[in-house]
Short mmCIF file of C-alpha atoms in Angstrom, two decimals:
data_model
loop_
_atom_site.label_atom_id
_atom_site.label_comp_id
_atom_site.label_asym_id
_atom_site.label_seq_id
_atom_site.Cartn_x
_atom_site.Cartn_y
_atom_site.Cartn_z
CA UNK A 11 0.00 0.00 0.00
CA UNK A 12 1.40 3.36 -0.98
CA UNK A 13 1.65 5.99 1.76
CA UNK A 14 -0.37 9.17 1.90
CA UNK A 15 1.66 12.37 1.62
CA UNK A 16 1.11 15.75 3.29
CA UNK A 17 3.41 18.75 2.81
CA UNK A 18 3.06 21.41 5.51
CA UNK A 19 4.54 24.57 4.03
CA UNK A 20 5.07 27.79 5.97
CA UNK A 21 6.04 31.22 4.64
CA UNK A 22 9.18 33.08 5.69
CA UNK A 23 10.13 30.82 8.62
CA UNK A 24 13.73 30.93 9.83
CA UNK A 25 15.43 27.59 10.39
CA UNK A 26 16.50 28.56 13.91
CA UNK A 27 12.93 28.98 15.18
CA UNK A 28 12.74 25.19 15.45
CA UNK A 29 13.17 23.91 18.99
CA UNK A 30 11.49 25.01 22.23
CA UNK A 31 9.12 27.24 20.25
CA UNK A 32 7.98 24.25 18.19
CA UNK A 33 7.78 21.11 20.36
CA UNK A 34 5.60 19.21 17.89
CA UNK A 35 7.97 19.84 14.99
CA UNK A 36 10.95 19.09 17.21
CA UNK A 37 9.42 15.78 18.24
CA UNK A 38 8.59 14.96 14.63
CA UNK A 39 12.14 15.80 13.55
CA UNK A 40 13.75 13.68 16.26
CA UNK A 41 11.54 10.66 15.71
CA UNK A 42 11.63 10.96 11.94
CA UNK A 43 14.23 12.65 9.75
CA UNK A 44 15.55 16.17 9.88
CA UNK A 45 17.74 17.92 7.33
CA UNK A 46 19.77 20.19 9.58
CA UNK A 47 21.02 22.36 6.69
CA UNK A 48 18.17 22.83 4.22
CA UNK A 49 18.53 25.60 1.64
CA UNK A 50 15.89 27.13 -0.60
CA UNK A 51 16.82 27.46 -4.29
CA UNK A 52 15.58 31.08 -4.23
CA UNK A 53 14.85 33.23 -1.15
CA UNK A 54 11.63 34.76 -2.45
CA UNK A 55 8.08 33.45 -2.60
CA UNK A 56 7.05 32.43 -6.12
CA UNK A 57 10.42 31.05 -7.31
CA UNK A 58 10.79 28.91 -4.18
CA UNK A 59 7.25 27.62 -4.59
CA UNK A 60 7.70 26.80 -8.26
CA UNK A 61 10.82 24.81 -7.43
CA UNK A 62 9.07 22.91 -4.66
CA UNK A 63 6.16 22.01 -6.93
CA UNK A 64 8.32 20.89 -9.87
CA UNK A 65 11.76 19.95 -8.54
CA UNK A 66 13.21 22.36 -11.11
CA UNK A 67 15.15 25.60 -10.74
CA UNK A 68 13.30 28.92 -11.03
CA UNK A 69 15.22 29.87 -14.18
CA UNK A 70 14.19 26.55 -15.72
CA UNK A 71 10.47 26.96 -15.08
CA UNK A 72 10.60 30.68 -15.90
CA UNK A 73 9.31 31.62 -12.43
CA UNK A 74 12.51 33.42 -11.48
CA UNK A 75 10.69 36.23 -9.65
CA UNK A 76 7.30 37.04 -8.17
CA UNK A 77 4.54 37.86 -10.64
CA UNK A 78 5.46 35.04 -13.04
CA UNK A 79 2.91 32.31 -13.78
CA UNK A 80 3.92 28.67 -13.54
CA UNK A 81 3.65 27.47 -17.16
CA UNK A 82 0.83 24.94 -17.66
CA UNK A 83 3.22 22.51 -19.31
CA UNK A 84 5.28 22.21 -16.11
CA UNK A 85 4.59 18.94 -14.30
CA UNK A 86 4.07 19.29 -10.56
CA UNK A 87 3.84 16.88 -7.66
CA UNK A 88 0.08 16.98 -8.13
CA UNK A 89 0.41 15.68 -11.69
CA UNK A 90 2.72 12.85 -10.63
CA UNK A 91 0.70 11.75 -7.60
CA UNK A 92 -2.57 12.21 -9.47
CA UNK A 93 -1.38 9.98 -12.31
CA UNK A 94 -0.62 7.29 -9.71
CA UNK A 95 -4.21 7.33 -8.44
CA UNK A 96 -3.85 9.72 -5.52
CA UNK A 97 -6.50 12.26 -4.58
CA UNK A 98 -4.70 15.60 -4.73
CA UNK A 99 -5.52 18.74 -2.80
CA UNK A 100 -4.15 22.24 -2.30
CA UNK A 101 -5.06 24.47 0.65
CA UNK A 102 -3.76 27.98 1.37
CA UNK A 103 -1.41 30.30 -0.50
CA UNK A 104 -0.43 29.52 -4.11
CA UNK A 105 1.38 32.59 -5.55
CA UNK A 106 2.03 30.98 -8.95
CA UNK A 107 -0.90 32.44 -10.90
CA UNK A 108 -1.70 35.67 -12.65
CA UNK A 109 -5.17 36.12 -11.22
CA UNK A 110 -7.51 35.85 -8.26
CA UNK A 111 -9.28 33.51 -8.01
CA UNK A 112 -6.77 31.18 -9.60
CA UNK A 113 -8.19 29.75 -12.86
CA UNK A 114 -8.29 25.98 -13.03
CA UNK A 115 -5.60 25.82 -15.73
CA UNK A 116 -3.17 27.63 -13.40
CA UNK A 117 -3.65 25.37 -10.37
CA UNK A 118 -0.74 23.06 -11.13
CA UNK A 119 -2.87 19.97 -11.62
CA UNK A 120 -4.44 19.93 -8.13
CA UNK A 121 -7.97 18.48 -8.27
CA UNK A 122 -9.28 19.70 -4.91
CA UNK A 123 -8.72 23.43 -4.40
CA UNK A 124 -9.25 25.77 -1.44
CA UNK A 125 -6.69 28.51 -1.91
CA UNK A 126 -5.84 32.08 -2.84
CA UNK A 127 -3.03 33.19 -5.08
CA UNK A 128 -1.93 35.93 -2.67
CA UNK A 129 -3.40 34.95 0.68
CA UNK A 130 -1.80 37.95 2.41
CA UNK A 131 -4.00 40.19 0.25
CA UNK A 132 -7.28 38.24 0.54
CA UNK A 133 -7.11 37.76 4.31
CA UNK A 134 -5.84 38.98 7.63
CA UNK A 135 -5.17 37.19 10.89
CA UNK A 136 -8.83 36.56 11.78
CA UNK A 137 -10.51 36.82 8.39
CA UNK A 138 -9.34 34.10 6.02
CA UNK A 139 -10.82 34.19 2.53
CA UNK A 140 -9.86 31.52 0.00
CA UNK A 141 -11.52 30.24 -3.19
CA UNK A 142 -12.98 26.80 -3.79
CA UNK A 143 -13.00 24.48 -6.81
CA UNK A 144 -15.59 26.67 -8.54
CA UNK A 145 -13.67 29.88 -7.86
CA UNK A 146 -16.17 31.08 -5.27
CA UNK A 147 -14.90 32.88 -2.15
CA UNK A 148 -15.04 30.97 1.13
CA UNK A 149 -14.64 32.53 4.57
CA UNK A 150 -12.87 30.14 6.95
CA UNK A 151 -13.49 30.78 10.67
CA UNK A 152 -10.74 31.17 13.25
CA UNK A 153 -7.18 32.43 13.35
CA UNK A 154 -5.73 32.10 9.84
CA UNK A 155 -3.32 29.19 10.35
CA UNK A 156 -5.93 27.37 12.50
CA UNK A 157 -8.54 27.83 9.79
CA UNK A 158 -6.28 26.31 7.13
CA UNK A 159 -5.29 23.40 9.38
CA UNK A 160 -8.99 22.76 10.02
CA UNK A 161 -9.53 22.62 6.26
CA UNK A 162 -6.63 20.16 5.96
CA UNK A 163 -8.17 17.90 8.60
CA UNK A 164 -11.45 17.96 6.66
CA UNK A 165 -9.62 17.00 3.45
CA UNK A 166 -7.94 14.07 5.21
CA UNK A 167 -11.25 12.90 6.67
CA UNK A 168 -12.96 13.13 3.27
CA UNK A 169 -10.22 11.07 1.57
CA UNK A 170 -9.33 8.63 4.36
CA UNK A 171 -10.42 5.68 2.26
CA UNK A 172 -8.05 6.34 -0.65
CA UNK A 173 -4.41 7.40 -1.08
CA UNK A 174 -4.10 11.17 -0.95
CA UNK A 175 -1.51 13.88 -1.47
CA UNK A 176 -2.19 17.22 0.21
CA UNK A 177 -0.19 20.45 0.04
CA UNK A 178 -1.05 22.70 3.00
CA UNK A 179 0.41 26.15 2.33
CA UNK A 180 0.24 28.42 5.38
CA UNK A 181 0.95 32.15 5.32
CA UNK A 182 2.44 32.52 8.79
CA UNK A 183 5.01 33.63 9.94
CA UNK A 184 4.90 36.08 7.02
CA UNK A 185 4.10 39.70 7.82
CA UNK A 186 0.75 41.26 6.98
CA UNK A 187 1.78 43.36 3.98
CA UNK A 188 -0.41 46.42 4.31
CA UNK A 189 0.60 47.09 7.93
CA UNK A 190 4.10 45.52 7.92
CA UNK A 191 3.36 43.64 11.12
CA UNK A 192 3.27 40.05 12.36
CA UNK A 193 -0.21 39.55 13.83
CA UNK A 194 -0.04 36.60 16.22
CA UNK A 195 -3.11 35.19 18.02
CA UNK A 196 -4.25 37.23 20.99
CA UNK A 197 -1.74 36.93 23.84
CA UNK A 198 0.97 35.19 21.84
CA UNK A 199 3.04 38.25 20.95
CA UNK A 200 3.18 39.26 24.60
CA UNK A 201 4.33 35.77 25.56
CA UNK A 202 7.41 35.92 23.34
CA UNK A 203 8.37 39.59 23.08
CA UNK A 204 11.89 40.03 24.47
CA UNK A 205 12.41 36.31 25.10
CA UNK A 206 14.92 35.47 22.35
CA UNK A 207 16.85 37.15 19.55
CA UNK A 208 18.97 35.34 16.92
CA UNK A 209 22.61 36.47 17.12
CA UNK A 210 22.69 37.85 13.57
CA UNK A 211 19.71 40.08 14.28
CA UNK A 212 21.08 41.12 17.66
CA UNK A 213 24.30 42.20 15.94
CA UNK A 214 22.78 43.90 12.90
CA UNK A 215 19.62 45.56 14.20
CA UNK A 216 16.86 45.82 11.63
CA UNK A 217 13.23 45.56 12.74
CA UNK A 218 13.39 42.35 14.77
CA UNK A 219 13.21 44.19 18.10
CA UNK A 220 9.66 45.30 17.28
CA UNK A 221 8.51 42.20 15.42
CA UNK A 222 10.09 39.15 17.06
CA UNK A 223 7.34 38.65 19.62
CA UNK A 224 4.64 38.50 16.96
CA UNK A 225 6.82 36.41 14.67
CA UNK A 226 7.52 33.80 17.33
CA UNK A 227 3.88 33.86 18.39
CA UNK A 228 2.91 32.97 14.85
CA UNK A 229 5.51 30.18 14.81
CA UNK A 230 4.15 28.79 18.08
CA UNK A 231 0.59 28.70 16.72
CA UNK A 232 1.82 27.00 13.53
CA UNK A 233 3.38 24.30 15.66
CA UNK A 234 0.15 23.83 17.58
CA UNK A 235 -1.63 23.41 14.25
CA UNK A 236 0.91 20.78 13.20
CA UNK A 237 0.19 18.94 16.43
CA UNK A 238 -3.55 19.00 15.75
CA UNK A 239 -3.00 17.67 12.23
CA UNK A 240 -0.86 14.81 13.52
CA UNK A 241 -3.45 14.08 16.20
CA UNK A 242 -6.17 13.95 13.53
CA UNK A 243 -4.13 11.48 11.49
CA UNK A 244 -3.65 9.34 14.61
CA UNK A 245 -7.36 9.41 15.44
CA UNK A 246 -8.21 8.19 11.93
CA UNK A 247 -5.54 5.46 12.15
CA UNK A 248 -3.61 7.09 9.29
CA UNK A 249 -0.50 8.38 11.06
CA UNK A 250 1.70 5.36 10.40
CA UNK A 251 0.64 5.31 6.74
CA UNK A 252 1.25 9.00 6.01
CA UNK A 253 4.43 10.85 5.12
CA UNK A 254 4.34 14.35 6.61
CA UNK A 255 6.96 16.84 5.41
CA UNK A 256 7.41 20.28 7.01
CA UNK A 257 9.38 23.09 5.40
CA UNK A 258 9.24 26.76 4.35
CA UNK A 259 9.86 28.80 1.21
CA UNK A 260 12.60 31.02 2.71
CA UNK A 261 13.69 32.69 5.93
CA UNK A 262 13.60 36.23 7.29
CA UNK A 263 16.45 38.63 8.05
CA UNK A 264 14.20 41.45 9.33
CA UNK A 265 15.64 44.24 7.15
CA UNK A 266 19.22 43.67 8.24
CA UNK A 267 20.73 42.66 4.90
CA UNK A 268 18.67 44.89 2.63
CA UNK A 269 15.55 47.00 2.89
CA UNK A 270 13.08 44.13 3.40
CA UNK A 271 13.00 40.57 4.70
CA UNK A 272 14.58 38.14 2.23
CA UNK A 273 16.25 38.17 -1.21
CA UNK A 274 19.79 37.93 0.11
CA UNK A 275 22.52 35.30 0.10
CA UNK A 276 22.59 34.83 3.88
CA UNK A 277 21.36 31.82 5.83
CA UNK A 278 18.75 34.07 7.46
CA UNK A 279 17.17 34.22 3.98
CA UNK A 280 18.15 30.85 2.55
CA UNK A 281 18.04 28.32 5.37
CA UNK A 282 14.70 26.78 6.33
CA UNK A 283 13.30 24.01 8.53
CA UNK A 284 12.98 20.61 6.87
CA UNK A 285 11.68 17.58 8.75
CA UNK A 286 9.81 14.44 7.66
CA UNK A 287 8.07 11.58 9.39
CA UNK A 288 6.22 8.45 8.28
CA UNK A 289 7.09 5.51 6.04
CA UNK A 290 10.71 5.68 4.92
CA UNK A 291 11.60 8.50 7.33
CA UNK A 292 10.88 7.29 10.86
CA UNK A 293 14.17 6.77 12.66
CA UNK A 294 16.12 8.42 9.84
CA UNK A 295 17.96 10.72 12.24
CA UNK A 296 19.72 13.91 11.23
CA UNK A 297 20.98 14.51 7.69
CA UNK A 298 23.82 16.96 8.31
CA UNK A 299 25.00 17.30 4.72
CA UNK A 300 23.40 20.31 2.99
CA UNK A 301 20.33 19.58 0.91
CA UNK A 302 18.00 21.84 -1.05
CA UNK A 303 14.24 22.06 -0.82
CA UNK A 304 14.38 21.49 -4.57
CA UNK A 305 15.36 17.93 -3.53
CA UNK A 306 12.10 17.40 -1.66
CA UNK A 307 9.86 16.58 -4.70
CA UNK A 308 12.00 13.66 -5.93
CA UNK A 309 12.46 12.50 -2.33
CA UNK A 310 8.70 12.34 -1.77
CA UNK A 311 8.08 10.55 -5.06
CA UNK A 312 10.74 7.93 -4.35
CA UNK A 313 9.47 7.43 -0.80
CA UNK A 314 5.98 6.80 -2.21
CA UNK A 315 7.35 4.23 -4.66
CA UNK A 316 6.77 6.42 -7.71
CA UNK A 317 9.27 7.10 -10.49
CA UNK A 318 11.25 10.33 -10.38
CA UNK A 319 10.93 12.16 -13.73
CA UNK A 320 14.16 12.79 -15.57
CA UNK A 321 13.31 16.47 -15.94
CA UNK A 322 13.59 17.10 -12.21
CA UNK A 323 16.80 18.91 -11.29
CA UNK A 324 16.58 18.08 -7.61
CA UNK A 325 17.59 14.62 -6.45
CA UNK A 326 16.19 12.34 -3.77
CA UNK A 327 18.11 12.48 -0.50
CA UNK A 328 16.78 9.08 0.64
CA UNK A 329 20.25 7.55 0.03
CA UNK A 330 21.62 9.83 2.77
CA UNK A 331 19.22 8.25 5.25
CA UNK A 332 20.68 4.84 4.50
CA UNK A 333 24.32 5.91 4.31
CA UNK A 334 25.68 9.27 5.47
CA UNK A 335 28.63 8.73 3.09
CA UNK A 336 26.45 8.19 0.02
CA UNK A 337 27.32 10.04 -3.15
CA UNK A 338 25.97 13.55 -2.74
CA UNK A 339 27.07 17.02 -3.91
CA UNK A 340 29.26 18.90 -1.45
CA UNK A 341 27.33 22.10 -2.06
CA UNK A 342 23.80 23.39 -2.56
CA UNK A 343 23.27 25.82 -5.44
CA UNK A 344 20.95 28.82 -5.08
CA UNK A 345 19.80 31.80 -7.12
CA UNK A 346 18.73 35.29 -6.00
CA UNK A 347 16.38 37.57 -7.93
CA UNK A 348 14.48 40.85 -7.59
CA UNK A 349 17.00 42.51 -5.24
CA UNK A 350 19.88 41.53 -7.55
CA UNK A 351 20.80 38.83 -10.04
CA UNK A 352 22.90 36.55 -7.85
CA UNK A 353 24.25 33.01 -7.83
CA UNK A 354 25.83 31.12 -4.97
CA UNK A 355 26.72 27.84 -3.32
CA UNK A 356 26.53 26.76 0.28
CA UNK A 357 28.72 23.91 1.58
CA UNK A 358 28.87 22.62 5.14
CA UNK A 359 31.50 25.25 5.91
CA UNK A 360 31.49 27.91 3.18
CA UNK A 361 29.10 30.35 1.55
CA UNK A 362 30.24 31.75 -1.80
CA UNK A 363 28.20 34.28 -3.75
CA UNK A 364 28.47 36.39 -6.91
CA UNK A 365 26.28 39.15 -8.36
CA UNK A 366 25.71 40.46 -11.89
CA UNK A 367 26.37 44.09 -11.03
CA UNK A 368 24.75 45.72 -14.06
CA UNK A 369 21.79 43.36 -14.57
CA UNK A 370 18.21 44.47 -13.97
CA UNK A 371 17.03 42.07 -11.23
CA UNK A 372 13.38 42.27 -12.26
CA UNK A 373 13.69 41.66 -15.99
CA UNK A 374 16.91 39.62 -16.25
CA UNK A 375 16.73 36.00 -15.04
CA UNK A 376 20.44 35.23 -15.54
CA UNK A 377 23.63 36.94 -16.66
CA UNK A 378 26.79 36.26 -18.59
CA UNK A 379 29.08 37.99 -16.11
CA UNK A 380 29.12 38.10 -12.31
CA UNK A 381 31.36 39.60 -9.67
CA UNK A 382 32.31 37.73 -6.52
CA UNK A 383 30.58 39.52 -3.66
CA UNK A 384 30.56 37.35 -0.53
CA UNK A 385 32.57 34.61 1.13
CA UNK A 386 31.69 33.44 4.64
CA UNK A 387 33.39 30.87 6.87
CA UNK A 388 30.34 29.32 8.53
CA UNK A 389 32.37 27.27 11.00
CA UNK A 390 33.96 30.35 12.53
CA UNK A 391 31.37 32.96 11.53
CA UNK A 392 28.01 31.14 11.56
CA UNK A 393 26.03 34.38 11.57
CA UNK A 394 27.84 35.72 8.48
CA UNK A 395 29.11 38.94 10.00
CA UNK A 396 32.59 38.91 8.39
CA UNK A 397 32.75 38.93 4.60
CA UNK A 398 36.07 37.44 3.46
CA UNK A 399 35.65 38.19 -0.25
CA UNK A 400 38.58 40.16 -1.59
CA UNK A 401 41.09 39.21 1.11
CA UNK A 402 44.31 37.76 -0.25
CA UNK A 403 44.42 35.13 2.49
CA UNK A 404 41.30 33.52 0.98
CA UNK A 405 41.98 34.09 -2.71
CA UNK A 406 42.94 30.48 -3.44
CA UNK A 407 39.87 29.16 -1.66
CA UNK A 408 37.66 31.66 -3.47
CA UNK A 409 39.06 30.50 -6.81
CA UNK A 410 38.15 26.88 -6.01
CA UNK A 411 34.65 27.83 -4.93
CA UNK A 412 34.28 30.02 -8.02
CA UNK A 413 34.93 27.01 -10.23
CA UNK A 414 32.37 24.99 -8.31
CA UNK A 415 29.78 27.73 -8.69
CA UNK A 416 30.32 27.92 -12.46
CA UNK A 417 29.82 24.16 -12.72
CA UNK A 418 26.60 24.33 -10.74
CA UNK A 419 25.27 27.22 -12.84
CA UNK A 420 25.82 25.17 -15.98
CA UNK A 421 24.30 22.07 -14.39
CA UNK A 422 21.17 24.11 -13.62
CA UNK A 423 20.73 24.72 -17.36
CA UNK A 424 22.20 28.21 -17.63
CA UNK A 425 24.91 29.33 -20.02
CA UNK A 426 28.43 29.21 -18.61
CA UNK A 427 29.19 32.67 -17.15
CA UNK A 428 32.33 34.53 -16.28
CA UNK A 429 32.73 35.18 -12.55
CA UNK A 430 35.26 37.88 -11.78
CA UNK A 431 37.09 37.86 -8.45
CA UNK A 432 36.13 40.37 -5.80
CA UNK A 433 38.10 43.60 -5.83
CA UNK A 434 41.10 43.27 -3.47
CA UNK A 435 40.61 44.58 0.03
CA UNK A 436 43.35 45.60 2.44
CA UNK A 437 43.72 43.80 5.70
CA UNK A 438 45.41 40.72 7.07
CA UNK A 439 43.53 37.52 7.74
CA UNK A 440 44.65 34.38 9.49
CA UNK A 441 46.40 31.92 7.15
CA UNK A 442 44.25 29.16 5.70
CA UNK A 443 44.66 25.45 6.47
CA UNK A 444 45.25 22.79 3.82
CA UNK A 445 42.70 22.60 0.97
CA UNK A 446 40.89 19.46 2.17
CA UNK A 447 40.20 20.93 5.58
CA UNK A 448 39.26 24.36 4.36
CA UNK A 449 36.81 23.04 1.79
CA UNK A 450 35.23 20.22 3.74
CA UNK A 451 35.58 21.05 7.42
CA UNK A 452 32.22 21.24 9.15
CA UNK A 453 30.36 21.03 12.41
CA UNK A 454 26.85 19.54 12.17
CA UNK A 455 24.07 21.59 13.72
CA UNK A 456 20.90 20.12 15.19
CA UNK A 457 17.62 21.81 15.91
CA UNK A 458 16.80 22.96 19.39
CA UNK A 459 19.66 25.17 20.54
CA UNK A 460 17.52 28.09 21.71
CA UNK A 461 16.82 29.01 25.32
CA UNK A 462 13.61 27.50 26.74
CA UNK A 463 10.38 29.15 25.66
#
């Protein structure tokens, strides 16, 4: 019997919120499988979502920025599970269409539909409006994330007698656009305001001091919703037969790296939670080698016993659950759009990033020439506060990473670019170790390192 599959997808959730703020997700991660370094292929909404639906890079699908429609010829998880006899459903935020309500031909093959293209514009914290199969508006009662979880429980109950695949796309902990605020349920912001601040935000400032309480309150309520969903599966005797994956589209740097919340090369933008439970994942432990959320679609298909299409550019990370030394790329490749046209790689230890300085980031998906802009030593500078690009002490390392980045750009289907070294900067840095250590040295990180909530 093939397992059911549910993807729980949040919006703008930092990886380091997982732990005492999210006991249900922490428990799921520890009993199942957690990818401790999970990287989005693009730290902005629509491109990340297109990649997660298709397993293909944003520049491949054409959804390299917000406002682009996922082409109808692109095959999504819904198409693949639907062809295998699964009931398929989508609930929540879509953000891959050109209209509201989303026309049927732009729903990515999902048969059951209760969603809005831009949920942040059709709803607020206590007034959730989505559109049904017929395109009619539906008002869901309750706090927004609760209302969507309730709808997910109803979908599961309605399809308990057949294999199903459900994508539950929550808006929280995204800000409410028109007020630039993070509206948590009543009492939740007060519970968490002033309780914890990530070191990068503490060092760099931004807007976190005014928003972190609401942000963490939203995260806490999301986790409570996850717990209710898992309880519902247990009550219907479906928990052991259902794969549940939890991840996010990108993180949040709270206006520290640029003038908004994402679209930067830093882990605060790129790194997201990723945990799975159920058949094939229970007892899988921690995958410490970097993976991309673009790898989640082929992983889910393989775990369900379905073929992985050759057109997918992600790859299943199930082999890493069986053997931590399995063949796997040393780096994750990512793209940045809208704020700039950027390309980068993230290894266990290093972050290397280049930008096309003269390219229009809204109209240009890729460039022929980039300039090295950032190099971070994540072992010794995990919060990316010291940019080593341009220092002579790291020039040889940068050259090696530059070659890797060019190879990954080509592998993603782009033309081979020229990446120019960063302009030299004065200053003395500590001498580097031998190449093997400097390229591959790492320290695995597990969830749950925050102070108690």
